[in-house]
Amino acid sequence: MIKKISNFETSIHVLGDNHEDLLDKTNQLDDALTRLRYEGKLCLKKNIRSAEKLVGFFNATMLPHIVVEDILFDFVERHIPKIQIVVRHLQSEHKELTACLKEMAQLLRRLAAQKSEPRRAEIIERVKERGTYLSHFMRQHIQIEHDSIYLIAMEELQPAEKRRLLQKLHDCPSWKALLKNGAGRTRPWKGRL
């Protein structure tokens, strides 16, 4: 059974924990892409599987995270209008991250099916390019969320607003998926990465 989070600050910790998991996997993706590029034909299948597994993790973990953040962002935007521009920017980045993950999955499938060595080299370069973009983009996106929305929500929402937002999060199936996938461990969240 999934434990119900009892206060708003703890819910922000859950999202922070999930960000740390995403950053850990982003580092692993960087390593997998480097191996894919430099280890050659003998390790190609293993390295493709490794990269596919990481992209699968991002799809399984980041997409529910985005759904939860969209609830948080919409609520914060309504109650703290001065941060509307930041919220809209982060929501547009969510769309870009989702599109980039989809493209990465497609490229890895094409790479796995490709038999021509010159064409395979082109696809590997494209995978490395898009994967590098994804990892850098994800890192800066997470940093902006931590340094803006999360902190502002904790500091500026009133206690009654925090309770209403917490209830909205608890009602969201994606919130339950985050908790089920291990977000919300008891490690302290420092508010910054």
mmCIF file with all atom_site columns, C-alpha atoms in Angstrom:
data_model
loop_
_atom_site.group_PDB
_atom_site.id
_atom_site.type_symbol
_atom_site.label_atom_id
_atom_site.label_alt_id
_atom_site.label_comp_id
_atom_site.label_asym_id
_atom_site.label_entity_id
_atom_site.label_seq_id
_atom_site.pdbx_PDB_ins_code
_atom_site.Cartn_x
_atom_site.Cartn_y
_atom_site.Cartn_z
_atom_site.occupancy
_atom_site.B_iso_or_equiv
_atom_site.pdbx_formal_charge
_atom_site.auth_seq_id
_atom_site.auth_comp_id
_atom_site.auth_asym_id
_atom_site.auth_atom_id
_atom_site.pdbx_PDB_model_num
ATOM 1   C CA . MET A 1 1   ? 0.000  0.000  0.000   1.00 0.00 ? 1   MET A CA 1
ATOM 2   C CA . ILE A 1 2   ? 1.226  3.476  -0.879  1.00 0.00 ? 2   ILE A CA 1
ATOM 3   C CA . LYS A 1 3   ? 1.664  5.763  2.119   1.00 0.00 ? 3   LYS A CA 1
ATOM 4   C CA . LYS A 1 4   ? -0.310 9.002  1.931   1.00 0.00 ? 4   LYS A CA 1
ATOM 5   C CA . ILE A 1 5   ? 1.845  12.119 2.230   1.00 0.00 ? 5   ILE A CA 1
ATOM 6   C CA . SER A 1 6   ? 0.531  14.244 5.076   1.00 0.00 ? 6   SER A CA 1
ATOM 7   C CA . ASN A 1 7   ? 2.005  17.670 4.363   1.00 0.00 ? 7   ASN A CA 1
ATOM 8   C CA . PHE A 1 8   ? 2.824  19.876 1.427   1.00 0.00 ? 8   PHE A CA 1
ATOM 9   C CA . GLU A 1 9   ? 6.543  20.202 2.124   1.00 0.00 ? 9   GLU A CA 1
ATOM 10  C CA . THR A 1 10  ? 6.893  16.432 2.044   1.00 0.00 ? 10  THR A CA 1
ATOM 11  C CA . SER A 1 11  ? 5.167  16.365 -1.335  1.00 0.00 ? 11  SER A CA 1
ATOM 12  C CA . ILE A 1 12  ? 7.787  18.792 -2.645  1.00 0.00 ? 12  ILE A CA 1
ATOM 13  C CA . HIS A 1 13  ? 10.430 16.426 -1.242  1.00 0.00 ? 13  HIS A CA 1
ATOM 14  C CA . VAL A 1 14  ? 8.838  13.613 -3.280  1.00 0.00 ? 14  VAL A CA 1
ATOM 15  C CA . LEU A 1 15  ? 9.258  15.637 -6.462  1.00 0.00 ? 15  LEU A CA 1
ATOM 16  C CA . GLY A 1 16  ? 12.813 16.510 -5.422  1.00 0.00 ? 16  GLY A CA 1
ATOM 17  C CA . ASP A 1 17  ? 13.597 12.820 -4.849  1.00 0.00 ? 17  ASP A CA 1
ATOM 18  C CA . ASN A 1 18  ? 12.222 12.042 -8.274  1.00 0.00 ? 18  ASN A CA 1
ATOM 19  C CA . HIS A 1 19  ? 14.419 14.775 -9.761  1.00 0.00 ? 19  HIS A CA 1
ATOM 20  C CA . GLU A 1 20  ? 17.462 13.213 -8.108  1.00 0.00 ? 20  GLU A CA 1
ATOM 21  C CA . ASP A 1 21  ? 16.557 9.855  -9.640  1.00 0.00 ? 21  ASP A CA 1
ATOM 22  C CA . LEU A 1 22  ? 16.156 11.509 -13.038 1.00 0.00 ? 22  LEU A CA 1
ATOM 23  C CA . LEU A 1 23  ? 19.531 13.220 -12.689 1.00 0.00 ? 23  LEU A CA 1
ATOM 24  C CA . ASP A 1 24  ? 21.204 9.927  -11.712 1.00 0.00 ? 24  ASP A CA 1
ATOM 25  C CA . LYS A 1 25  ? 19.735 8.271  -14.796 1.00 0.00 ? 25  LYS A CA 1
ATOM 26  C CA . THR A 1 26  ? 20.740 11.268 -16.921 1.00 0.00 ? 26  THR A CA 1
ATOM 27  C CA . ASN A 1 27  ? 24.358 10.658 -15.910 1.00 0.00 ? 27  ASN A CA 1
ATOM 28  C CA . GLN A 1 28  ? 23.929 6.985  -16.800 1.00 0.00 ? 28  GLN A CA 1
ATOM 29  C CA . LEU A 1 29  ? 22.480 7.992  -20.179 1.00 0.00 ? 29  LEU A CA 1
ATOM 30  C CA . ASP A 1 30  ? 25.547 10.142 -20.867 1.00 0.00 ? 30  ASP A CA 1
ATOM 31  C CA . ASP A 1 31  ? 27.774 7.143  -20.096 1.00 0.00 ? 31  ASP A CA 1
ATOM 32  C CA . ALA A 1 32  ? 25.652 4.789  -22.220 1.00 0.00 ? 32  ALA A CA 1
ATOM 33  C CA . LEU A 1 33  ? 25.768 7.161  -25.181 1.00 0.00 ? 33  LEU A CA 1
ATOM 34  C CA . THR A 1 34  ? 29.531 7.514  -24.891 1.00 0.00 ? 34  THR A CA 1
ATOM 35  C CA . ARG A 1 35  ? 29.899 3.714  -24.864 1.00 0.00 ? 35  ARG A CA 1
ATOM 36  C CA . LEU A 1 36  ? 27.514 3.438  -27.811 1.00 0.00 ? 36  LEU A CA 1
ATOM 37  C CA . ARG A 1 37  ? 29.631 5.853  -29.774 1.00 0.00 ? 37  ARG A CA 1
ATOM 38  C CA . TYR A 1 38  ? 33.095 4.523  -28.917 1.00 0.00 ? 38  TYR A CA 1
ATOM 39  C CA . GLU A 1 39  ? 32.876 0.827  -28.044 1.00 0.00 ? 39  GLU A CA 1
ATOM 40  C CA . GLY A 1 40  ? 32.080 -0.261 -31.580 1.00 0.00 ? 40  GLY A CA 1
ATOM 41  C CA . LYS A 1 41  ? 30.308 -3.110 -33.252 1.00 0.00 ? 41  LYS A CA 1
ATOM 42  C CA . LEU A 1 42  ? 31.118 -5.837 -30.700 1.00 0.00 ? 42  LEU A CA 1
ATOM 43  C CA . CYS A 1 43  ? 29.217 -4.054 -27.921 1.00 0.00 ? 43  CYS A CA 1
ATOM 44  C CA . LEU A 1 44  ? 26.587 -2.411 -30.132 1.00 0.00 ? 44  LEU A CA 1
ATOM 45  C CA . LYS A 1 45  ? 23.590 -4.544 -29.104 1.00 0.00 ? 45  LYS A CA 1
ATOM 46  C CA . LYS A 1 46  ? 24.447 -4.307 -25.412 1.00 0.00 ? 46  LYS A CA 1
ATOM 47  C CA . ASN A 1 47  ? 24.893 -0.537 -25.616 1.00 0.00 ? 47  ASN A CA 1
ATOM 48  C CA . ILE A 1 48  ? 21.659 -0.047 -27.569 1.00 0.00 ? 48  ILE A CA 1
ATOM 49  C CA . ARG A 1 49  ? 19.782 -2.096 -24.937 1.00 0.00 ? 49  ARG A CA 1
ATOM 50  C CA . SER A 1 50  ? 21.341 -0.008 -22.177 1.00 0.00 ? 50  SER A CA 1
ATOM 51  C CA . ALA A 1 51  ? 20.294 3.251  -23.834 1.00 0.00 ? 51  ALA A CA 1
ATOM 52  C CA . GLU A 1 52  ? 16.810 1.873  -24.571 1.00 0.00 ? 52  GLU A CA 1
ATOM 53  C CA . LYS A 1 53  ? 16.419 0.825  -20.950 1.00 0.00 ? 53  LYS A CA 1
ATOM 54  C CA . LEU A 1 54  ? 17.311 4.331  -19.776 1.00 0.00 ? 54  LEU A CA 1
ATOM 55  C CA . VAL A 1 55  ? 14.929 5.982  -22.242 1.00 0.00 ? 55  VAL A CA 1
ATOM 56  C CA . GLY A 1 56  ? 12.266 3.548  -21.004 1.00 0.00 ? 56  GLY A CA 1
ATOM 57  C CA . PHE A 1 57  ? 13.006 4.628  -17.436 1.00 0.00 ? 57  PHE A CA 1
ATOM 58  C CA . PHE A 1 58  ? 12.569 8.275  -18.417 1.00 0.00 ? 58  PHE A CA 1
ATOM 59  C CA . ASN A 1 59  ? 9.263  7.512  -20.106 1.00 0.00 ? 59  ASN A CA 1
ATOM 60  C CA . ALA A 1 60  ? 8.003  5.534  -17.110 1.00 0.00 ? 60  ALA A CA 1
ATOM 61  C CA . THR A 1 61  ? 9.217  8.046  -14.510 1.00 0.00 ? 61  THR A CA 1
ATOM 62  C CA . MET A 1 62  ? 9.364  11.459 -16.115 1.00 0.00 ? 62  MET A CA 1
ATOM 63  C CA . LEU A 1 63  ? 5.988  11.378 -17.851 1.00 0.00 ? 63  LEU A CA 1
ATOM 64  C CA . PRO A 1 64  ? 4.012  10.819 -14.607 1.00 0.00 ? 64  PRO A CA 1
ATOM 65  C CA . HIS A 1 65  ? 6.257  13.426 -12.979 1.00 0.00 ? 65  HIS A CA 1
ATOM 66  C CA . ILE A 1 66  ? 5.283  15.934 -15.669 1.00 0.00 ? 66  ILE A CA 1
ATOM 67  C CA . VAL A 1 67  ? 1.580  15.238 -15.094 1.00 0.00 ? 67  VAL A CA 1
ATOM 68  C CA . VAL A 1 68  ? 2.029  15.903 -11.363 1.00 0.00 ? 68  VAL A CA 1
ATOM 69  C CA . GLU A 1 69  ? 4.056  19.044 -12.000 1.00 0.00 ? 69  GLU A CA 1
ATOM 70  C CA . ASP A 1 70  ? 1.425  20.348 -14.383 1.00 0.00 ? 70  ASP A CA 1
ATOM 71  C CA . ILE A 1 71  ? -1.100 20.118 -11.522 1.00 0.00 ? 71  ILE A CA 1
ATOM 72  C CA . LEU A 1 72  ? 1.353  21.923 -9.248  1.00 0.00 ? 72  LEU A CA 1
ATOM 73  C CA . PHE A 1 73  ? 2.183  24.531 -11.886 1.00 0.00 ? 73  PHE A CA 1
ATOM 74  C CA . ASP A 1 74  ? -1.457 25.275 -12.755 1.00 0.00 ? 74  ASP A CA 1
ATOM 75  C CA . PHE A 1 75  ? -2.306 25.690 -9.084  1.00 0.00 ? 75  PHE A CA 1
ATOM 76  C CA . VAL A 1 76  ? 0.702  27.891 -8.344  1.00 0.00 ? 76  VAL A CA 1
ATOM 77  C CA . GLU A 1 77  ? 0.049  30.019 -11.425 1.00 0.00 ? 77  GLU A CA 1
ATOM 78  C CA . ARG A 1 78  ? -3.533 30.690 -10.267 1.00 0.00 ? 78  ARG A CA 1
ATOM 79  C CA . HIS A 1 79  ? -2.487 31.560 -6.726  1.00 0.00 ? 79  HIS A CA 1
ATOM 80  C CA . ILE A 1 80  ? 0.814  33.356 -7.436  1.00 0.00 ? 80  ILE A CA 1
ATOM 81  C CA . PRO A 1 81  ? 0.223  35.094 -10.802 1.00 0.00 ? 81  PRO A CA 1
ATOM 82  C CA . LYS A 1 82  ? 3.589  36.870 -10.816 1.00 0.00 ? 82  LYS A CA 1
ATOM 83  C CA . ILE A 1 83  ? 5.316  33.619 -11.803 1.00 0.00 ? 83  ILE A CA 1
ATOM 84  C CA . GLN A 1 84  ? 3.068  32.903 -14.792 1.00 0.00 ? 84  GLN A CA 1
ATOM 85  C CA . ILE A 1 85  ? 5.909  33.405 -17.288 1.00 0.00 ? 85  ILE A CA 1
ATOM 86  C CA . VAL A 1 86  ? 8.144  30.901 -15.500 1.00 0.00 ? 86  VAL A CA 1
ATOM 87  C CA . VAL A 1 87  ? 5.293  28.385 -15.260 1.00 0.00 ? 87  VAL A CA 1
ATOM 88  C CA . ARG A 1 88  ? 4.485  28.684 -18.961 1.00 0.00 ? 88  ARG A CA 1
ATOM 89  C CA . HIS A 1 89  ? 8.149  28.346 -19.851 1.00 0.00 ? 89  HIS A CA 1
ATOM 90  C CA . LEU A 1 90  ? 8.518  25.160 -17.786 1.00 0.00 ? 90  LEU A CA 1
ATOM 91  C CA . GLN A 1 91  ? 5.325  23.702 -19.248 1.00 0.00 ? 91  GLN A CA 1
ATOM 92  C CA . SER A 1 92  ? 6.629  24.305 -22.766 1.00 0.00 ? 92  SER A CA 1
ATOM 93  C CA . GLU A 1 93  ? 9.874  22.600 -21.739 1.00 0.00 ? 93  GLU A CA 1
ATOM 94  C CA . HIS A 1 94  ? 7.836  19.599 -20.580 1.00 0.00 ? 94  HIS A CA 1
ATOM 95  C CA . LYS A 1 95  ? 6.533  19.284 -24.141 1.00 0.00 ? 95  LYS A CA 1
ATOM 96  C CA . GLU A 1 96  ? 10.069 19.544 -25.520 1.00 0.00 ? 96  GLU A CA 1
ATOM 97  C CA . LEU A 1 97  ? 11.377 16.892 -23.098 1.00 0.00 ? 97  LEU A CA 1
ATOM 98  C CA . THR A 1 98  ? 8.543  14.544 -24.053 1.00 0.00 ? 98  THR A CA 1
ATOM 99  C CA . ALA A 1 99  ? 9.218  15.057 -27.768 1.00 0.00 ? 99  ALA A CA 1
ATOM 100 C CA . CYS A 1 100 ? 12.939 14.507 -27.278 1.00 0.00 ? 100 CYS A CA 1
ATOM 101 C CA . LEU A 1 101 ? 12.327 11.222 -25.432 1.00 0.00 ? 101 LEU A CA 1
ATOM 102 C CA . LYS A 1 102 ? 10.053 10.050 -28.226 1.00 0.00 ? 102 LYS A CA 1
ATOM 103 C CA . GLU A 1 103 ? 12.702 10.929 -30.800 1.00 0.00 ? 103 GLU A CA 1
ATOM 104 C CA . MET A 1 104 ? 15.393 9.107  -28.792 1.00 0.00 ? 104 MET A CA 1
ATOM 105 C CA . ALA A 1 105 ? 13.277 5.947  -28.634 1.00 0.00 ? 105 ALA A CA 1
ATOM 106 C CA . GLN A 1 106 ? 12.675 6.099  -32.399 1.00 0.00 ? 106 GLN A CA 1
ATOM 107 C CA . LEU A 1 107 ? 16.358 6.641  -33.154 1.00 0.00 ? 107 LEU A CA 1
ATOM 108 C CA . LEU A 1 108 ? 17.396 3.711  -30.955 1.00 0.00 ? 108 LEU A CA 1
ATOM 109 C CA . ARG A 1 109 ? 14.851 1.444  -32.695 1.00 0.00 ? 109 ARG A CA 1
ATOM 110 C CA . ARG A 1 110 ? 16.193 2.550  -36.086 1.00 0.00 ? 110 ARG A CA 1
ATOM 111 C CA . LEU A 1 111 ? 19.742 1.943  -34.904 1.00 0.00 ? 111 LEU A CA 1
ATOM 112 C CA . ALA A 1 112 ? 18.924 -1.564 -33.677 1.00 0.00 ? 112 ALA A CA 1
ATOM 113 C CA . ALA A 1 113 ? 17.367 -2.429 -37.046 1.00 0.00 ? 113 ALA A CA 1
ATOM 114 C CA . GLN A 1 114 ? 20.074 -0.832 -39.208 1.00 0.00 ? 114 GLN A CA 1
ATOM 115 C CA . LYS A 1 115 ? 22.430 -3.222 -41.028 1.00 0.00 ? 115 LYS A CA 1
ATOM 116 C CA . SER A 1 116 ? 24.434 -0.736 -43.100 1.00 0.00 ? 116 SER A CA 1
ATOM 117 C CA . GLU A 1 117 ? 27.613 0.310  -41.278 1.00 0.00 ? 117 GLU A CA 1
ATOM 118 C CA . PRO A 1 118 ? 27.779 3.861  -42.739 1.00 0.00 ? 118 PRO A CA 1
ATOM 119 C CA . ARG A 1 119 ? 24.088 4.467  -42.008 1.00 0.00 ? 119 ARG A CA 1
ATOM 120 C CA . ARG A 1 120 ? 24.507 3.022  -38.503 1.00 0.00 ? 120 ARG A CA 1
ATOM 121 C CA . ALA A 1 121 ? 27.359 5.485  -37.837 1.00 0.00 ? 121 ALA A CA 1
ATOM 122 C CA . GLU A 1 122 ? 25.083 8.366  -38.897 1.00 0.00 ? 122 GLU A CA 1
ATOM 123 C CA . ILE A 1 123 ? 22.324 7.196  -36.579 1.00 0.00 ? 123 ILE A CA 1
ATOM 124 C CA . ILE A 1 124 ? 24.775 6.759  -33.682 1.00 0.00 ? 124 ILE A CA 1
ATOM 125 C CA . GLU A 1 125 ? 25.902 10.358 -34.159 1.00 0.00 ? 125 GLU A CA 1
ATOM 126 C CA . ARG A 1 126 ? 22.283 11.531 -34.184 1.00 0.00 ? 126 ARG A CA 1
ATOM 127 C CA . VAL A 1 127 ? 21.525 9.474  -31.037 1.00 0.00 ? 127 VAL A CA 1
ATOM 128 C CA . LYS A 1 128 ? 24.555 10.971 -29.288 1.00 0.00 ? 128 LYS A CA 1
ATOM 129 C CA . GLU A 1 129 ? 23.595 14.495 -30.376 1.00 0.00 ? 129 GLU A CA 1
ATOM 130 C CA . ARG A 1 130 ? 19.962 14.208 -29.254 1.00 0.00 ? 130 ARG A CA 1
ATOM 131 C CA . GLY A 1 131 ? 20.892 12.360 -26.069 1.00 0.00 ? 131 GLY A CA 1
ATOM 132 C CA . THR A 1 132 ? 23.411 15.027 -25.122 1.00 0.00 ? 132 THR A CA 1
ATOM 133 C CA . TYR A 1 133 ? 20.800 17.696 -25.773 1.00 0.00 ? 133 TYR A CA 1
ATOM 134 C CA . LEU A 1 134 ? 18.275 15.774 -23.655 1.00 0.00 ? 134 LEU A CA 1
ATOM 135 C CA . SER A 1 135 ? 20.615 15.354 -20.704 1.00 0.00 ? 135 SER A CA 1
ATOM 136 C CA . HIS A 1 136 ? 21.745 19.003 -20.656 1.00 0.00 ? 136 HIS A CA 1
ATOM 137 C CA . PHE A 1 137 ? 18.214 20.240 -21.176 1.00 0.00 ? 137 PHE A CA 1
ATOM 138 C CA . MET A 1 138 ? 16.892 18.023 -18.386 1.00 0.00 ? 138 MET A CA 1
ATOM 139 C CA . ARG A 1 139 ? 19.551 19.223 -15.955 1.00 0.00 ? 139 ARG A CA 1
ATOM 140 C CA . GLN A 1 140 ? 18.834 22.902 -16.528 1.00 0.00 ? 140 GLN A CA 1
ATOM 141 C CA . HIS A 1 141 ? 15.058 22.299 -16.468 1.00 0.00 ? 141 HIS A CA 1
ATOM 142 C CA . ILE A 1 142 ? 15.253 20.561 -13.098 1.00 0.00 ? 142 ILE A CA 1
ATOM 143 C CA . GLN A 1 143 ? 17.462 23.314 -11.708 1.00 0.00 ? 143 GLN A CA 1
ATOM 144 C CA . ILE A 1 144 ? 14.954 25.986 -12.754 1.00 0.00 ? 144 ILE A CA 1
ATOM 145 C CA . GLU A 1 145 ? 12.092 24.043 -11.170 1.00 0.00 ? 145 GLU A CA 1
ATOM 146 C CA . HIS A 1 146 ? 14.003 23.695 -7.907  1.00 0.00 ? 146 HIS A CA 1
ATOM 147 C CA . ASP A 1 147 ? 15.144 27.294 -7.788  1.00 0.00 ? 147 ASP A CA 1
ATOM 148 C CA . SER A 1 148 ? 11.797 28.789 -8.716  1.00 0.00 ? 148 SER A CA 1
ATOM 149 C CA . ILE A 1 149 ? 8.488  26.954 -8.594  1.00 0.00 ? 149 ILE A CA 1
ATOM 150 C CA . TYR A 1 150 ? 9.221  24.535 -5.756  1.00 0.00 ? 150 TYR A CA 1
ATOM 151 C CA . LEU A 1 151 ? 10.692 27.148 -3.447  1.00 0.00 ? 151 LEU A CA 1
ATOM 152 C CA . ILE A 1 152 ? 8.069  29.762 -4.266  1.00 0.00 ? 152 ILE A CA 1
ATOM 153 C CA . ALA A 1 153 ? 5.255  27.282 -3.708  1.00 0.00 ? 153 ALA A CA 1
ATOM 154 C CA . MET A 1 154 ? 6.642  26.316 -0.300  1.00 0.00 ? 154 MET A CA 1
ATOM 155 C CA . GLU A 1 155 ? 7.196  29.928 0.746   1.00 0.00 ? 155 GLU A CA 1
ATOM 156 C CA . GLU A 1 156 ? 4.216  31.788 -0.694  1.00 0.00 ? 156 GLU A CA 1
ATOM 157 C CA . LEU A 1 157 ? 1.222  29.464 -0.711  1.00 0.00 ? 157 LEU A CA 1
ATOM 158 C CA . GLN A 1 158 ? -1.002 29.817 2.326   1.00 0.00 ? 158 GLN A CA 1
ATOM 159 C CA . PRO A 1 159 ? -1.629 26.748 4.542   1.00 0.00 ? 159 PRO A CA 1
ATOM 160 C CA . ALA A 1 160 ? -5.184 26.286 3.203   1.00 0.00 ? 160 ALA A CA 1
ATOM 161 C CA . GLU A 1 161 ? -3.889 26.507 -0.385  1.00 0.00 ? 161 GLU A CA 1
ATOM 162 C CA . LYS A 1 162 ? -1.194 23.949 0.367   1.00 0.00 ? 162 LYS A CA 1
ATOM 163 C CA . ARG A 1 163 ? -3.820 21.559 1.746   1.00 0.00 ? 163 ARG A CA 1
ATOM 164 C CA . ARG A 1 164 ? -5.991 21.969 -1.371  1.00 0.00 ? 164 ARG A CA 1
ATOM 165 C CA . LEU A 1 165 ? -3.004 21.397 -3.651  1.00 0.00 ? 165 LEU A CA 1
ATOM 166 C CA . LEU A 1 166 ? -1.927 18.375 -1.640  1.00 0.00 ? 166 LEU A CA 1
ATOM 167 C CA . GLN A 1 167 ? -5.418 16.908 -2.059  1.00 0.00 ? 167 GLN A CA 1
ATOM 168 C CA . LYS A 1 168 ? -5.238 17.490 -5.827  1.00 0.00 ? 168 LYS A CA 1
ATOM 169 C CA . LEU A 1 169 ? -1.902 15.666 -5.910  1.00 0.00 ? 169 LEU A CA 1
ATOM 170 C CA . HIS A 1 170 ? -3.263 12.755 -3.852  1.00 0.00 ? 170 HIS A CA 1
ATOM 171 C CA . ASP A 1 171 ? -6.176 12.394 -6.285  1.00 0.00 ? 171 ASP A CA 1
ATOM 172 C CA . CYS A 1 172 ? -3.839 12.135 -9.289  1.00 0.00 ? 172 CYS A CA 1
ATOM 173 C CA . PRO A 1 173 ? -2.984 8.586  -10.492 1.00 0.00 ? 173 PRO A CA 1
ATOM 174 C CA . SER A 1 174 ? 0.429  9.830  -11.641 1.00 0.00 ? 174 SER A CA 1
ATOM 175 C CA . TRP A 1 175 ? 1.195  10.913 -8.071  1.00 0.00 ? 175 TRP A CA 1
ATOM 176 C CA . LYS A 1 176 ? 0.525  7.372  -6.917  1.00 0.00 ? 176 LYS A CA 1
ATOM 177 C CA . ALA A 1 177 ? 2.798  6.088  -9.702  1.00 0.00 ? 177 ALA A CA 1
ATOM 178 C CA . LEU A 1 178 ? 5.648  8.316  -8.498  1.00 0.00 ? 178 LEU A CA 1
ATOM 179 C CA . LEU A 1 179 ? 5.303  7.007  -4.968  1.00 0.00 ? 179 LEU A CA 1
ATOM 180 C CA . LYS A 1 180 ? 5.076  3.433  -6.195  1.00 0.00 ? 180 LYS A CA 1
ATOM 181 C CA . ASN A 1 181 ? 8.251  3.912  -8.255  1.00 0.00 ? 181 ASN A CA 1
ATOM 182 C CA . GLY A 1 182 ? 10.182 4.928  -5.150  1.00 0.00 ? 182 GLY A CA 1
ATOM 183 C CA . ALA A 1 183 ? 9.983  8.703  -5.078  1.00 0.00 ? 183 ALA A CA 1
ATOM 184 C CA . GLY A 1 184 ? 9.488  10.083 -1.612  1.00 0.00 ? 184 GLY A CA 1
ATOM 185 C CA . ARG A 1 185 ? 12.200 8.231  0.217   1.00 0.00 ? 185 ARG A CA 1
ATOM 186 C CA . THR A 1 186 ? 13.221 9.766  3.488   1.00 0.00 ? 186 THR A CA 1
ATOM 187 C CA . ARG A 1 187 ? 16.450 11.467 2.405   1.00 0.00 ? 187 ARG A CA 1
ATOM 188 C CA . PRO A 1 188 ? 16.518 15.185 3.141   1.00 0.00 ? 188 PRO A CA 1
ATOM 189 C CA . TRP A 1 189 ? 15.863 17.654 0.345   1.00 0.00 ? 189 TRP A CA 1
ATOM 190 C CA . LYS A 1 190 ? 18.005 20.743 0.520   1.00 0.00 ? 190 LYS A CA 1
ATOM 191 C CA . GLY A 1 191 ? 15.914 22.874 -1.831  1.00 0.00 ? 191 GLY A CA 1
ATOM 192 C CA . ARG A 1 192 ? 18.801 23.073 -4.292  1.00 0.00 ? 192 ARG A CA 1
ATOM 193 C CA . LEU A 1 193 ? 20.600 20.543 -6.394  1.00 0.00 ? 193 LEU A CA 1
#
